[in-house]
mmCIF file of C-alpha atoms and ligand atoms in Angstrom:
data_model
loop_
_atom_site.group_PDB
_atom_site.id
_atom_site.type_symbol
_atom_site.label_atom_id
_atom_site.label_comp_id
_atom_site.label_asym_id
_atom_site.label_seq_id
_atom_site.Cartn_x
_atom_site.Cartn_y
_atom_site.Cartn_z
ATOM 1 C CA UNK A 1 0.000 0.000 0.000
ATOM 2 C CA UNK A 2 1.369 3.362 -0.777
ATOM 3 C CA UNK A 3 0.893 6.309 1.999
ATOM 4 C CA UNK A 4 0.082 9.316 0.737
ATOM 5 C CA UNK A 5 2.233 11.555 0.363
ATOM 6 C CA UNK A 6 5.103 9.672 -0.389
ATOM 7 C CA UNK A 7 7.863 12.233 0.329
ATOM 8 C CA UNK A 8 11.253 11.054 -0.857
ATOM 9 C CA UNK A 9 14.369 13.125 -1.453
ATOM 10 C CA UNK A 10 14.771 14.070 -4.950
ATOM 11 C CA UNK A 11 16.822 11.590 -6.464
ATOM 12 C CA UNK A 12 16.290 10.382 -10.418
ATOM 13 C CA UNK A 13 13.889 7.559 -9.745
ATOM 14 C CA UNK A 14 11.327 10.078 -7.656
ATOM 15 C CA UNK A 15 12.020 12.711 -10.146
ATOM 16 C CA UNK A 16 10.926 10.078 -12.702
ATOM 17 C CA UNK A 17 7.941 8.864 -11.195
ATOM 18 C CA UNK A 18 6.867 12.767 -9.922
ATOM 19 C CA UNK A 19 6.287 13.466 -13.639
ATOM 20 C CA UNK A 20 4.356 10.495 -13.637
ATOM 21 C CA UNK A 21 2.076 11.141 -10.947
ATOM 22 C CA UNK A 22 1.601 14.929 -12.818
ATOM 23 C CA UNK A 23 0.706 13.754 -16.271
ATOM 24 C CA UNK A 24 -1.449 11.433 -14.633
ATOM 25 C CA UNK A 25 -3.363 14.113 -13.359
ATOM 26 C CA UNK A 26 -1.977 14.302 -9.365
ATOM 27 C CA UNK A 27 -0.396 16.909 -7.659
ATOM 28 C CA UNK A 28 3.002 16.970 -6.445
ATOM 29 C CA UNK A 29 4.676 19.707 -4.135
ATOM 30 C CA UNK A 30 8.078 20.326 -5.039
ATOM 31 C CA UNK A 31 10.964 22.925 -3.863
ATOM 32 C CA UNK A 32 11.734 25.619 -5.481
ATOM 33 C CA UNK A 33 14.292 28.312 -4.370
ATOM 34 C CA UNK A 34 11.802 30.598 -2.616
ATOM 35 C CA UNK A 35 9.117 28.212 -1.051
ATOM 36 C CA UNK A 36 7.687 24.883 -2.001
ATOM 37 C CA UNK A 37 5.235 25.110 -4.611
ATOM 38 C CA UNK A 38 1.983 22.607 -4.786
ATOM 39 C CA UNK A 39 2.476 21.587 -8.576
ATOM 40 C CA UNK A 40 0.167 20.489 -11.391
ATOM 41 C CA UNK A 41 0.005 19.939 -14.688
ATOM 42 C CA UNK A 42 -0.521 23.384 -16.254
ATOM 43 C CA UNK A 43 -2.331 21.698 -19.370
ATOM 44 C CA UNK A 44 -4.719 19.254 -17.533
ATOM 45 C CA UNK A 45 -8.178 21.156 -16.660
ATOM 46 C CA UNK A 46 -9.294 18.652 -14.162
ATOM 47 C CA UNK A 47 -5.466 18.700 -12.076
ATOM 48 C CA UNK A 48 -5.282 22.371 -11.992
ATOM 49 C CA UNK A 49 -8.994 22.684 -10.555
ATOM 50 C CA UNK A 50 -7.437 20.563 -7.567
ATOM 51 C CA UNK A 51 -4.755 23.355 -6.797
ATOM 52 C CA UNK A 52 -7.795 25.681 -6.136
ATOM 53 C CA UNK A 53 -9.833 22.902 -4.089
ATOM 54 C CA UNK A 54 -6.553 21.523 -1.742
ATOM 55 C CA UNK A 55 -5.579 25.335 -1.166
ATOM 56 C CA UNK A 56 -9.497 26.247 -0.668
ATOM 57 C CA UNK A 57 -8.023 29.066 -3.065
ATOM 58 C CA UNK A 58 -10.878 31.327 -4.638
ATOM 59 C CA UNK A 59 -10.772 30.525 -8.580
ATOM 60 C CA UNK A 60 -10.564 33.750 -9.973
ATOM 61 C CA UNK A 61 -7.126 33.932 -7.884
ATOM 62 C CA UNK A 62 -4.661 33.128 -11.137
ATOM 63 C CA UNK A 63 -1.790 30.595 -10.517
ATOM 64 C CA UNK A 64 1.758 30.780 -11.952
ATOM 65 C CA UNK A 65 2.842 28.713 -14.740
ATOM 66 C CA UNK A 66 6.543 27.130 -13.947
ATOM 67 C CA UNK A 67 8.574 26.207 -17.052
ATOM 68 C CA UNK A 68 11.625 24.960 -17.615
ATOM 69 C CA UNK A 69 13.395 27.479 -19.744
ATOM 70 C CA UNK A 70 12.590 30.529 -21.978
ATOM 71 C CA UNK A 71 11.927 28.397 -24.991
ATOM 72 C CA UNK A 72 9.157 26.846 -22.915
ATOM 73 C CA UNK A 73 8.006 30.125 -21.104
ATOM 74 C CA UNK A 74 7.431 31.969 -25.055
ATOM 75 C CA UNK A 75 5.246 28.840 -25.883
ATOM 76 C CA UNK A 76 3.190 30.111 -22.994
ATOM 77 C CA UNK A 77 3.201 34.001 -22.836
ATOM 78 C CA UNK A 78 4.059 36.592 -25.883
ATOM 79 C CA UNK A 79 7.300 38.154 -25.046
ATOM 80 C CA UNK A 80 8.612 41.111 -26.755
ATOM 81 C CA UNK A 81 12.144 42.596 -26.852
ATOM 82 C CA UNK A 82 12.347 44.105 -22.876
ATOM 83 C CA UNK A 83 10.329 40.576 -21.559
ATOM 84 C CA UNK A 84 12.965 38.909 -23.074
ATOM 85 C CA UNK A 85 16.001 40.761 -21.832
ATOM 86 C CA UNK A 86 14.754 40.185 -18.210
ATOM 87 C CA UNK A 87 14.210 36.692 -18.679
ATOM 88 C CA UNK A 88 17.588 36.151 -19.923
ATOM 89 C CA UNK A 89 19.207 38.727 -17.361
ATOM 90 C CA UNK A 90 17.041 36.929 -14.329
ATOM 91 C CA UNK A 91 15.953 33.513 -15.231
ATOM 92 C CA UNK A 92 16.510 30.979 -13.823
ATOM 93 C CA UNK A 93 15.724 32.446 -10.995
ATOM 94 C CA UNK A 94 13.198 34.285 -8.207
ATOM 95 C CA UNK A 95 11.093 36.319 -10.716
ATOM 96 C CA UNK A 96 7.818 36.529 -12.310
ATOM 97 C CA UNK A 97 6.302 38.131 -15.059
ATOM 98 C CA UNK A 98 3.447 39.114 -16.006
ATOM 99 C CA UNK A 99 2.535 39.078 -19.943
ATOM 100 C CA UNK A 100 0.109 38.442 -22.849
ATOM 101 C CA UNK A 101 -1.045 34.860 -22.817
ATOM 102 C CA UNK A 102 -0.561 33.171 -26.414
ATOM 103 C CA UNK A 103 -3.983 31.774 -27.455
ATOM 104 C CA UNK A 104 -2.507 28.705 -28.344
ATOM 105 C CA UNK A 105 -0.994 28.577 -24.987
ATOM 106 C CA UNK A 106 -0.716 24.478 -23.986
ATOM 107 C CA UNK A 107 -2.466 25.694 -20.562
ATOM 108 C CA UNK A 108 -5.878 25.240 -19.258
ATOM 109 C CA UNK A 109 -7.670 28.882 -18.885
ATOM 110 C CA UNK A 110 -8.373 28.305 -15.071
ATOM 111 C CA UNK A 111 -4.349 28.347 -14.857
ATOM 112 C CA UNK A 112 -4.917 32.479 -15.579
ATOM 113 C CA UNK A 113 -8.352 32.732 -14.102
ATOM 114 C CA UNK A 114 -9.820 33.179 -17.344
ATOM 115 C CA UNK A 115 -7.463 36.189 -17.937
ATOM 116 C CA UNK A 116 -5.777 36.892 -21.259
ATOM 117 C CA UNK A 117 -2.578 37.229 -19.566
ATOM 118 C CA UNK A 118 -0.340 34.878 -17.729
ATOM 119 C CA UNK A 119 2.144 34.968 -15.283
ATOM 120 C CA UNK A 120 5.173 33.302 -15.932
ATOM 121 C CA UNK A 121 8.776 31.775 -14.391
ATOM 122 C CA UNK A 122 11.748 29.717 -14.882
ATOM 123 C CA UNK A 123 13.368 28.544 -10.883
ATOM 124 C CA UNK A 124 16.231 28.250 -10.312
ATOM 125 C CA UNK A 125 16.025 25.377 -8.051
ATOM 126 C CA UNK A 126 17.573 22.111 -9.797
ATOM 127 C CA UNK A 127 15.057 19.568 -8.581
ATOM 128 C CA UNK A 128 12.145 22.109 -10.066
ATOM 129 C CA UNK A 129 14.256 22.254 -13.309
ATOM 130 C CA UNK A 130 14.826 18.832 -13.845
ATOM 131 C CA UNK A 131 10.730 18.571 -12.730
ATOM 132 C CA UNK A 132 10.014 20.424 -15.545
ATOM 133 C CA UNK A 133 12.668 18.717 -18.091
ATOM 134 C CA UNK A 134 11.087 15.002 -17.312
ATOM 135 C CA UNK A 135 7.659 16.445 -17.533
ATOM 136 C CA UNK A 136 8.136 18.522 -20.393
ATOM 137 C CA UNK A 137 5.575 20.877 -19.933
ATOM 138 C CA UNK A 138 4.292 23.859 -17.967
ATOM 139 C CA UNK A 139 3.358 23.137 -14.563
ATOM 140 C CA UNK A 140 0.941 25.395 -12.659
ATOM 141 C CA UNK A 141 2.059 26.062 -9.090
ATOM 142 C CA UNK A 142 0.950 28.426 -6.187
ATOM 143 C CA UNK A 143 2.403 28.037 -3.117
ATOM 144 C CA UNK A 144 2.340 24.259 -1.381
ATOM 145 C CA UNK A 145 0.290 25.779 2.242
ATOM 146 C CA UNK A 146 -3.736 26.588 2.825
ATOM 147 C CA UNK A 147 -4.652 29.629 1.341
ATOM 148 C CA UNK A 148 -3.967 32.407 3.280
ATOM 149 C CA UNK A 149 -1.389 30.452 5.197
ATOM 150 C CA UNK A 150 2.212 30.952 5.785
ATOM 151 C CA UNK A 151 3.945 29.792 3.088
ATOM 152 C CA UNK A 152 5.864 26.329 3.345
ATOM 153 C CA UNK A 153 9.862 26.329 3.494
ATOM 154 C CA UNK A 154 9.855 22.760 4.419
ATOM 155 C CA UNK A 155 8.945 19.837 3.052
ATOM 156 C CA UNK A 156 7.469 19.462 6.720
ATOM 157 C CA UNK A 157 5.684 22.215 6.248
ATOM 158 C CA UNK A 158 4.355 21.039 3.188
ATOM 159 C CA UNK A 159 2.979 17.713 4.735
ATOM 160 C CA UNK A 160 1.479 19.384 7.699
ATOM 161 C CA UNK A 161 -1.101 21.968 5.862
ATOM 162 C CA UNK A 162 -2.085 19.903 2.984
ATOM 163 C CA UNK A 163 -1.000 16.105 3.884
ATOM 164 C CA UNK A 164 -3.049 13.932 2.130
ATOM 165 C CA UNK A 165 -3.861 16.620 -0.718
ATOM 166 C CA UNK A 166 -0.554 16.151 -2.451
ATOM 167 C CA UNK A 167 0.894 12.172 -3.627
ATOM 168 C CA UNK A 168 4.200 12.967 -3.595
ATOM 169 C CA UNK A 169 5.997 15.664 -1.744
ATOM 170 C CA UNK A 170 9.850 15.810 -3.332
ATOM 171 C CA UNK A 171 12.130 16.441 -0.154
ATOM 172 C CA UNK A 172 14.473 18.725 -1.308
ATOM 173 C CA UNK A 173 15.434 20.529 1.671
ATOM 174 C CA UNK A 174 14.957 24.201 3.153
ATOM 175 C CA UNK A 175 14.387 27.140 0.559
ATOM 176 C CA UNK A 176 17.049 29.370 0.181
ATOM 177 C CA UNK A 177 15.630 32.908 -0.973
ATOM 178 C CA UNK A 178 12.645 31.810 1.315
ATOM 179 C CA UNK A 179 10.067 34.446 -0.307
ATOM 180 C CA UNK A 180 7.853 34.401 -2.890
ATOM 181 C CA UNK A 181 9.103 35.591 -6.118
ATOM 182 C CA UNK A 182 8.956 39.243 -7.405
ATOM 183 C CA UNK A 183 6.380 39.574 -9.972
ATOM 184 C CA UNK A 184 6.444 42.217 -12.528
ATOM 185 C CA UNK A 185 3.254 43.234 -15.048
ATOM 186 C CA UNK A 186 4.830 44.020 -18.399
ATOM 187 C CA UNK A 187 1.216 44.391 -19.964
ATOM 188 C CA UNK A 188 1.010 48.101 -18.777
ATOM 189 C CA UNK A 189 3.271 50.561 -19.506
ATOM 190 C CA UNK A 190 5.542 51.071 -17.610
ATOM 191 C CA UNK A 191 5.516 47.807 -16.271
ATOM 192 C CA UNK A 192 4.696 47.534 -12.926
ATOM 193 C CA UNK A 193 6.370 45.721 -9.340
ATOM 194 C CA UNK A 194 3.628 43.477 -8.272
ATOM 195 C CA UNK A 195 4.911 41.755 -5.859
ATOM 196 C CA UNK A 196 8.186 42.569 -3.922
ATOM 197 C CA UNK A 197 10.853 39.724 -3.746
ATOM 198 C CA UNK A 198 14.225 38.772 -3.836
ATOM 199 C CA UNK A 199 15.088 40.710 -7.394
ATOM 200 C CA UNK A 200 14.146 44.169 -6.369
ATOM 201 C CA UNK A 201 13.750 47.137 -8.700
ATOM 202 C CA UNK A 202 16.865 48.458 -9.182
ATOM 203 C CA UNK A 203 17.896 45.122 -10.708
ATOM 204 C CA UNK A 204 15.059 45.032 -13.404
ATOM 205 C CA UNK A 205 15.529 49.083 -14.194
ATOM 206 C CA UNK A 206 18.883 48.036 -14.773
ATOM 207 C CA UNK A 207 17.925 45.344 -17.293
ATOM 208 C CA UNK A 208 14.783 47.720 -18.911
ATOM 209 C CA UNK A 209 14.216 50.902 -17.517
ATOM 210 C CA UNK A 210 11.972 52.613 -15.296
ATOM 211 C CA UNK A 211 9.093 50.614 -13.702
ATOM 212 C CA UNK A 212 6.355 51.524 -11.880
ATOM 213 C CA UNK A 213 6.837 50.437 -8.299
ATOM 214 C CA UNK A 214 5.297 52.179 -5.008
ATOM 215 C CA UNK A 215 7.754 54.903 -2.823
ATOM 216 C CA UNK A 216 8.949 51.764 -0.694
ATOM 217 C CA UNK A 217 8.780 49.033 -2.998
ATOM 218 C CA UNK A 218 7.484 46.978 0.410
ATOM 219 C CA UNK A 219 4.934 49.212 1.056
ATOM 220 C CA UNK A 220 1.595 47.682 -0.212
ATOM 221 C CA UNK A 221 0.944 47.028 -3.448
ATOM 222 C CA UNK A 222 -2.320 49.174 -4.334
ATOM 223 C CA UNK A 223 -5.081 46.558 -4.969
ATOM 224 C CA UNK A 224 -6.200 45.936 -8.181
ATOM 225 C CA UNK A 225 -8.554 43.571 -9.794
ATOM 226 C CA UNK A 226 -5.349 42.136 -12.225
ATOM 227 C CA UNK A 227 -3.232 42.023 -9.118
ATOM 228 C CA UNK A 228 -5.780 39.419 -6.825
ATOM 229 C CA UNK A 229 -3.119 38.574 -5.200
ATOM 230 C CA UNK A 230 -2.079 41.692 -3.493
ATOM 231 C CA UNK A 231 -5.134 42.011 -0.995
ATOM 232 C CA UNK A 232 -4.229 43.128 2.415
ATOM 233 C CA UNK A 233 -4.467 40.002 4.799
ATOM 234 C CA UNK A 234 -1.983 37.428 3.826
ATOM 235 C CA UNK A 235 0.774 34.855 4.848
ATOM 236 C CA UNK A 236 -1.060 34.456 8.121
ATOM 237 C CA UNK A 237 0.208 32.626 11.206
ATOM 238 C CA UNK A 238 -3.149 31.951 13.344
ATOM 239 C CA UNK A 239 -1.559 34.189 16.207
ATOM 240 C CA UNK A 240 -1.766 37.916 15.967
ATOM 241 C CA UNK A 241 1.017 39.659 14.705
ATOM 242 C CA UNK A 242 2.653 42.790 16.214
ATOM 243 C CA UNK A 243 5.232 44.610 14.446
ATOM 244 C CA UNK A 244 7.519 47.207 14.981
ATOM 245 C CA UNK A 245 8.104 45.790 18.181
ATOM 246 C CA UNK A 246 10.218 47.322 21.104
ATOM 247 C CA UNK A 247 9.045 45.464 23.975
ATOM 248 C CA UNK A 248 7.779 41.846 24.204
ATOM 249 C CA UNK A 249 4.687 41.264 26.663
ATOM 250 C CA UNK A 250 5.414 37.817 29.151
ATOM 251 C CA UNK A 251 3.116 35.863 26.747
ATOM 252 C CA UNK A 252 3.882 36.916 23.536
ATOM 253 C CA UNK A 253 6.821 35.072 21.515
ATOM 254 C CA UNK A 254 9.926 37.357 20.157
ATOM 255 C CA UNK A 255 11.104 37.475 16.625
ATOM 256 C CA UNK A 256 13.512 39.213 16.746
ATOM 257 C CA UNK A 257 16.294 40.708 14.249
ATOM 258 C CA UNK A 258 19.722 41.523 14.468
ATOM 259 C CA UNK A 259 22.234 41.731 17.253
ATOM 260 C CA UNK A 260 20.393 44.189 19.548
ATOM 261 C CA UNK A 261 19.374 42.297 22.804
ATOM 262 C CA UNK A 262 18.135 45.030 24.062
ATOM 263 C CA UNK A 263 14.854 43.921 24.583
ATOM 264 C CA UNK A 264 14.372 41.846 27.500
ATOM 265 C CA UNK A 265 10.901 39.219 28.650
ATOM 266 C CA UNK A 266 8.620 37.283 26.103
ATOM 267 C CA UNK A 267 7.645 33.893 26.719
ATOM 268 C CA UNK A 268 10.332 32.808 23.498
ATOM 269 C CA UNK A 269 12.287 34.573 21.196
ATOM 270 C CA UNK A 270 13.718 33.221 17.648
ATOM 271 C CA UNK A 271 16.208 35.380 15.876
ATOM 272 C CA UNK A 272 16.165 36.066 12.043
ATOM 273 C CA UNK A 273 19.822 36.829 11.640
ATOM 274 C CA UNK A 274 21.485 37.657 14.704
ATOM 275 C CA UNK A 275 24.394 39.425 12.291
ATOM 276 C CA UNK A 276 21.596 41.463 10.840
ATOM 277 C CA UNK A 277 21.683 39.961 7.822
ATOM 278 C CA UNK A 278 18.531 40.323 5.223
ATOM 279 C CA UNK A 279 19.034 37.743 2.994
ATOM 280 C CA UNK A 280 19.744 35.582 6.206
ATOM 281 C CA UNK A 281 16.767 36.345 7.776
ATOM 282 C CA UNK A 282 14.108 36.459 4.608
ATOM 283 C CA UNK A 283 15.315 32.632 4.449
ATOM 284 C CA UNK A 284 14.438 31.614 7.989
ATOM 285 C CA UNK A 285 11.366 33.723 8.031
ATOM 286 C CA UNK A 286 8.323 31.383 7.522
ATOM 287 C CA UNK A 287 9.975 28.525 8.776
ATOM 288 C CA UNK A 288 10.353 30.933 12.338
ATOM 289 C CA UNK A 289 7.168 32.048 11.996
ATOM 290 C CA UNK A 290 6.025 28.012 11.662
ATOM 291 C CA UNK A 291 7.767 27.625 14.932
ATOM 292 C CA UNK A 292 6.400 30.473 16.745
ATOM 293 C CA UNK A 293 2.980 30.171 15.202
ATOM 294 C CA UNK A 294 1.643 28.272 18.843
ATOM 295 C CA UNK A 295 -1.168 28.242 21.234
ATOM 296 C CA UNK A 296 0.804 28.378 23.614
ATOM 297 C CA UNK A 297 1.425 32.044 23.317
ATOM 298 C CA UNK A 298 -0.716 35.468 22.703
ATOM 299 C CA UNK A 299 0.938 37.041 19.953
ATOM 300 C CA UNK A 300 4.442 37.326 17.606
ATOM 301 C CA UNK A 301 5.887 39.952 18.180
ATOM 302 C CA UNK A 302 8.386 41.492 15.578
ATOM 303 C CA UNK A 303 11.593 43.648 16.141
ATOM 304 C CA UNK A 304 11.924 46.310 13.266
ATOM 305 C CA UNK A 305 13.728 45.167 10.155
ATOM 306 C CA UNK A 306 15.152 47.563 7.791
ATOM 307 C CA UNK A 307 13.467 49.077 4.549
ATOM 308 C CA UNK A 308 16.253 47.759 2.198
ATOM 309 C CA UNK A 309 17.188 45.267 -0.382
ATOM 310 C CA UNK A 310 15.378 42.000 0.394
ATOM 311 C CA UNK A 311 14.095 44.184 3.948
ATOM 312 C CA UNK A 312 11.357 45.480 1.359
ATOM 313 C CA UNK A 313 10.069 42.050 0.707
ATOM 314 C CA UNK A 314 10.441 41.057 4.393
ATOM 315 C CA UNK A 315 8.620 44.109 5.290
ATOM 316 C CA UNK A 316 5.430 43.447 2.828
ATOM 317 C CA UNK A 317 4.886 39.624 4.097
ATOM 318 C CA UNK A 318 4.728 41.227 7.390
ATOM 319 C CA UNK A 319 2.295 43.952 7.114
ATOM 320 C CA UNK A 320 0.204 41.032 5.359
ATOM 321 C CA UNK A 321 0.543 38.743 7.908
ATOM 322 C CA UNK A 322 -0.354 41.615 10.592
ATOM 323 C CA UNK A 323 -3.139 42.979 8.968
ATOM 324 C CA UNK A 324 -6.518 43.245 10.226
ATOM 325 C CA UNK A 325 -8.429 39.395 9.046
ATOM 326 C CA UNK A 326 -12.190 39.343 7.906
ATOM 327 C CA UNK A 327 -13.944 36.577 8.621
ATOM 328 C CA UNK A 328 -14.624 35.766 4.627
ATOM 329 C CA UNK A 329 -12.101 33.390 3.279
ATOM 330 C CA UNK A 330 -8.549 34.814 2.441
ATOM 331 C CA UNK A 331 -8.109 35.749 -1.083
ATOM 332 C CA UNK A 332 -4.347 35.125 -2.091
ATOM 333 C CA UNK A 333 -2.738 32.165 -1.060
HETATM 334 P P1 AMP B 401 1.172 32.513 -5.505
HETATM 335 O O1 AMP B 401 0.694 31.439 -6.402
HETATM 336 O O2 AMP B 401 0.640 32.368 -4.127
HETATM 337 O O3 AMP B 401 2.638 32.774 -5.575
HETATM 338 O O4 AMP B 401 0.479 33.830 -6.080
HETATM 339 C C1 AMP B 401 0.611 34.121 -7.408
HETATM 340 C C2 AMP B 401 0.172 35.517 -7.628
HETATM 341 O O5 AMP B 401 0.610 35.894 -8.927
HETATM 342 C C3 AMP B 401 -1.327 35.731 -7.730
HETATM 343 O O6 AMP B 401 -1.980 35.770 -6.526
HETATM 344 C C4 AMP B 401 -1.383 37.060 -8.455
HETATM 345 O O7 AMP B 401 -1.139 38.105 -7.568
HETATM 346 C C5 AMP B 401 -0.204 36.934 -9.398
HETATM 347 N N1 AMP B 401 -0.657 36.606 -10.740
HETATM 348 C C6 AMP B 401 -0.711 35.413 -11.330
HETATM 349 N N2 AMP B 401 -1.185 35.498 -12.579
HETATM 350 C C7 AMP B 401 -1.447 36.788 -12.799
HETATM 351 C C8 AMP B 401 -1.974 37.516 -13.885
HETATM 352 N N3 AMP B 401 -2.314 36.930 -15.031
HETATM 353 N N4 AMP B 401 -2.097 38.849 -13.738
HETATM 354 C C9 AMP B 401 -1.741 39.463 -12.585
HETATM 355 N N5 AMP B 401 -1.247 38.821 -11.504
HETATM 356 C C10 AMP B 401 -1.099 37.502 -11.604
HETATM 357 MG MG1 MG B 402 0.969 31.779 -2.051
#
């Protein structure tokens, strides 16, 4: 009898038969280098409708179509001259865009929501990669956690939120970047920062020019219907979230950042980077906020972290994750 999910480390033979279990219609969560992603078949109408019911993810809530290289991404999207430079100056790696879907496009239309654009992206992770090589086409993947949720950095993580949703979970260790990718809409002009990430703005005005992006390129992302992903309340932990913090309270759990131990109580206290380190501490931040994320405490509290480089990104997940939660389901996920 096989147990589901079968989570094995990502060695040839599970590579192998996770391309199976995807053209055969099943999903498979997979690492990628900013958090797991819950993958499906991009092309298979009835697989990519199971994303939307394991994550309990609202359907006009597009998904992002992972390919393999930038052959495979232009059989999927229309690029033009400046899509093209970025995805040769930043793929394979933690960036999205945003671009005309082809009408021949070898996805299902519930991949884009029924949108005539598609978001698009090429990891960098090798076990995604190679994913995508023995499958040979497009998979559709959000991330692997509830909707909502905090996003998985762990295959642990992955096999506590959605367990028996997924057959195979491939083990491939923690994420590195940790954060979703930047996404970037090149079908206004100028194109326009989405989402915040790991590639910030400098690095695609470098490649294309000036982009639209908000003051503080973490500061939220004004809501638009294109954009469903940007609504306020997001990457949740079920405890409150405080940030900005400066004290702790003698229930609430510390995460804290930097070397400053200046703040003293709190029933726990992880540390992002204790050297102060961004890219240090964007990497351990869901998995922290997994770990802290406990009844047996009132809140998470969060010391301050810097508005710069991958701060921005760190910054936006957090204002998500702390803002004020209606009770109607969460939107992104
Ligand atoms: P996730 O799958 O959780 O990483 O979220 C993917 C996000 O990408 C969505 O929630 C949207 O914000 C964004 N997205 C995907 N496709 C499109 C699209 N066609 N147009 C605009 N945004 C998109
Ligand atoms: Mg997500």
């Amino acid at each position: 009898m096989i147990v589901r999910p079968e989570i094995l480390p990502p060695t040839a033979a599970a590579i192998a038969r996770a391309a199976d279990l995807l053209r055969a219609g099943d999903l498979v969560a997979f690492p990628t280098e900013t958090v797991y992603g819950l993958g499906a078949d991009a092309s298979n109408q009835d697989a990519v409708e199971s994303v939307f019911a394991a994550k309990g993810r609202p359907e006009f809530n597009p998904l992002i179509v992972h390919v393999a290289d930038l052959e495979m991404a232009e059989r999927v999207a229309v690029f033009d001259d400046r899509a093209r430079t970025l995805g040769h100056g930043l793929w394979a790696g933690p960036f999205t865009v945003v671009l005309p879907r082809r009408p021949d496009a070898p996805i299902s239309p519930m991949v884009s929501a029924g949108l005539d654009t598609v978001a698009v992206r090429v990891p960098g992770h090798q076990v995604a990669h190679s994913l995508l090589k023995a499958l040979d086409r497009p998979i559709a993947a959000p991330s692997a956690n509830r909707s909502g949720g905090v996003s998985p950095t762990t295959p642990m993580h992955v096999a506590k939120d959605l367990g028996e949703r997924v057959a195979m979970i491939l083990a491939g260790g923690r994420c590195q970047v940790g954060l979703e990718s930047t996404i970037l809409d090149m079908t206004c002009d100028p194109p326009r920062l989405l989402r915040p990430g790991r590639v910030g703005r400098r690095e695609i005005e470098g490649l294309i020019g000036p982009i639209a992006a908000p003051e503080s390129e973490g500061q939220a992302v004004p809501l638009t219907p294109n954009a469903p992903g940007q609504l306020a309340s997001h990457y949740a932990p079920r405890l409150p979230v405080r940030l900005n913090a400066v004290t702790v309270g003698p229930t609430e759990a510390l995460l804290a950042f930097g070397p400053d131990r200046s703040i003293r109580g709190g029933a726990t206290r992880l540390n992002l980077s204790p050297e102060g380190d961004l890219h240090e501490a964007a990497s351990n931040l869901y998995a922290m906020i997994h770990r802290l994320d406990d009844p047996a405490y009132t809140a998470i509290a969060v010391m301050p972290i810097p508005e710069r480089s991958i701060g921005f990104a760190i910054n936006d997940r957090l204002r998500r994750a702390a803002a004020p939660r209606s009770n109607s389901p969460a939107i992104e996920c």
